[in-house]
């Protein structure tokens, strides 16, 4: 599952509600699937940089989004992919219901 809930912004109630729903579903699904040995986790990057996003977005908006990030930039696609690889591996065998 994928979800993000970095900051709550004016005019984004629909976004916040949808992402919070994914996070709640992750926790509930994890509890229901645990007996079968199935792990359920969500990946929740708050902002991810991507060449397509840079082409279609206002540069000032991108700067504002990056400034809100803890590291001052959006996550790179490969960084998010590494999290997914970790969650799919045995290294996260005792991890479920997290976002």
Tab-separated table of C-alpha atoms in Angstrom:
chain	number	residue	atom	x	y	z
A	1	UNK	CA	0.000	0.000	0.000
A	2	UNK	CA	1.113	3.565	-0.532
A	3	UNK	CA	0.101	6.560	1.559
A	4	UNK	CA	1.469	9.891	2.599
A	5	UNK	CA	0.321	12.370	5.206
A	6	UNK	CA	3.127	14.885	5.618
A	7	UNK	CA	1.348	18.086	6.488
A	8	UNK	CA	-2.267	19.063	6.399
A	9	UNK	CA	-2.779	21.966	4.011
A	10	UNK	CA	-5.809	24.189	3.476
A	11	UNK	CA	-7.953	22.865	0.647
A	12	UNK	CA	-6.563	19.345	0.943
A	13	UNK	CA	-9.184	17.669	3.149
A	14	UNK	CA	-9.929	15.089	0.462
A	15	UNK	CA	-6.227	14.203	0.188
A	16	UNK	CA	-5.703	13.970	3.953
A	17	UNK	CA	-8.828	11.829	4.405
A	18	UNK	CA	-7.820	9.437	1.622
A	19	UNK	CA	-4.283	9.015	2.934
A	20	UNK	CA	-5.446	8.568	6.522
A	21	UNK	CA	-7.863	5.930	5.236
A	22	UNK	CA	-5.035	4.011	3.560
A	23	UNK	CA	-3.045	4.121	6.788
A	24	UNK	CA	-6.000	2.858	8.854
A	25	UNK	CA	-6.684	0.132	6.281
A	26	UNK	CA	-3.028	-0.916	6.509
A	27	UNK	CA	-3.273	-1.401	10.280
A	28	UNK	CA	-6.587	-3.279	10.076
A	29	UNK	CA	-5.479	-5.488	7.180
A	30	UNK	CA	-2.265	-6.302	9.046
A	31	UNK	CA	-4.245	-7.549	12.046
A	32	UNK	CA	-6.528	-9.657	9.865
A	33	UNK	CA	-3.723	-11.142	7.753
A	34	UNK	CA	-1.268	-11.876	10.571
A	35	UNK	CA	-2.744	-15.307	11.373
A	36	UNK	CA	-1.957	-16.369	7.804
A	37	UNK	CA	1.604	-15.064	8.106
A	38	UNK	CA	0.956	-12.203	5.693
A	39	UNK	CA	2.537	-8.824	6.424
A	40	UNK	CA	0.833	-5.577	5.402
A	41	UNK	CA	2.730	-2.280	5.427
A	42	UNK	CA	2.355	1.053	3.635
A	43	UNK	CA	5.022	3.216	2.051
A	44	UNK	CA	4.362	6.858	2.886
A	45	UNK	CA	6.737	9.300	1.212
A	46	UNK	CA	5.482	12.823	1.759
A	47	UNK	CA	6.952	14.253	-1.453
A	48	UNK	CA	8.792	12.465	-4.215
A	49	UNK	CA	10.807	14.176	-6.931
A	50	UNK	CA	10.358	12.946	-10.468
A	51	UNK	CA	11.310	14.366	-13.887
A	52	UNK	CA	7.663	14.330	-15.029
A	53	UNK	CA	6.603	16.298	-11.947
A	54	UNK	CA	9.271	18.892	-12.713
A	55	UNK	CA	7.878	19.292	-16.261
A	56	UNK	CA	4.240	19.812	-15.249
A	57	UNK	CA	4.559	21.697	-11.947
A	58	UNK	CA	5.190	25.318	-11.111
A	59	UNK	CA	8.847	25.652	-10.020
A	60	UNK	CA	7.801	27.846	-7.072
A	61	UNK	CA	5.409	25.151	-5.853
A	62	UNK	CA	8.164	22.533	-6.074
A	63	UNK	CA	10.505	24.789	-4.078
A	64	UNK	CA	7.809	25.257	-1.432
A	65	UNK	CA	7.191	21.510	-1.184
A	66	UNK	CA	10.905	20.759	-0.942
A	67	UNK	CA	11.340	23.401	1.785
A	68	UNK	CA	8.759	21.566	3.922
A	69	UNK	CA	10.700	18.299	3.762
A	70	UNK	CA	13.034	17.299	6.637
A	71	UNK	CA	15.995	16.932	4.250
A	72	UNK	CA	15.024	19.962	2.153
A	73	UNK	CA	14.228	17.874	-0.921
A	74	UNK	CA	11.795	15.293	-2.185
A	75	UNK	CA	12.562	11.596	-2.073
A	76	UNK	CA	14.097	10.116	-5.196
A	77	UNK	CA	12.228	7.207	-6.837
A	78	UNK	CA	15.124	4.825	-6.086
A	79	UNK	CA	14.926	5.733	-2.375
A	80	UNK	CA	11.261	4.760	-2.265
A	81	UNK	CA	12.039	1.602	-4.236
A	82	UNK	CA	14.652	0.635	-1.633
A	83	UNK	CA	12.014	0.864	1.096
A	84	UNK	CA	9.723	-1.416	-0.904
A	85	UNK	CA	12.547	-3.918	-1.463
A	86	UNK	CA	13.212	-3.904	2.293
A	87	UNK	CA	9.529	-4.486	3.091
A	88	UNK	CA	9.370	-7.359	0.601
A	89	UNK	CA	12.479	-8.972	2.074
A	90	UNK	CA	12.956	-11.207	5.100
A	91	UNK	CA	14.700	-8.276	6.826
A	92	UNK	CA	11.234	-6.950	7.684
A	93	UNK	CA	9.779	-10.329	8.659
A	94	UNK	CA	8.434	-9.063	12.003
A	95	UNK	CA	7.087	-5.773	10.678
A	96	UNK	CA	3.402	-5.354	9.879
A	97	UNK	CA	0.781	-2.634	10.115
A	98	UNK	CA	3.240	0.220	9.665
A	99	UNK	CA	3.174	3.264	7.447
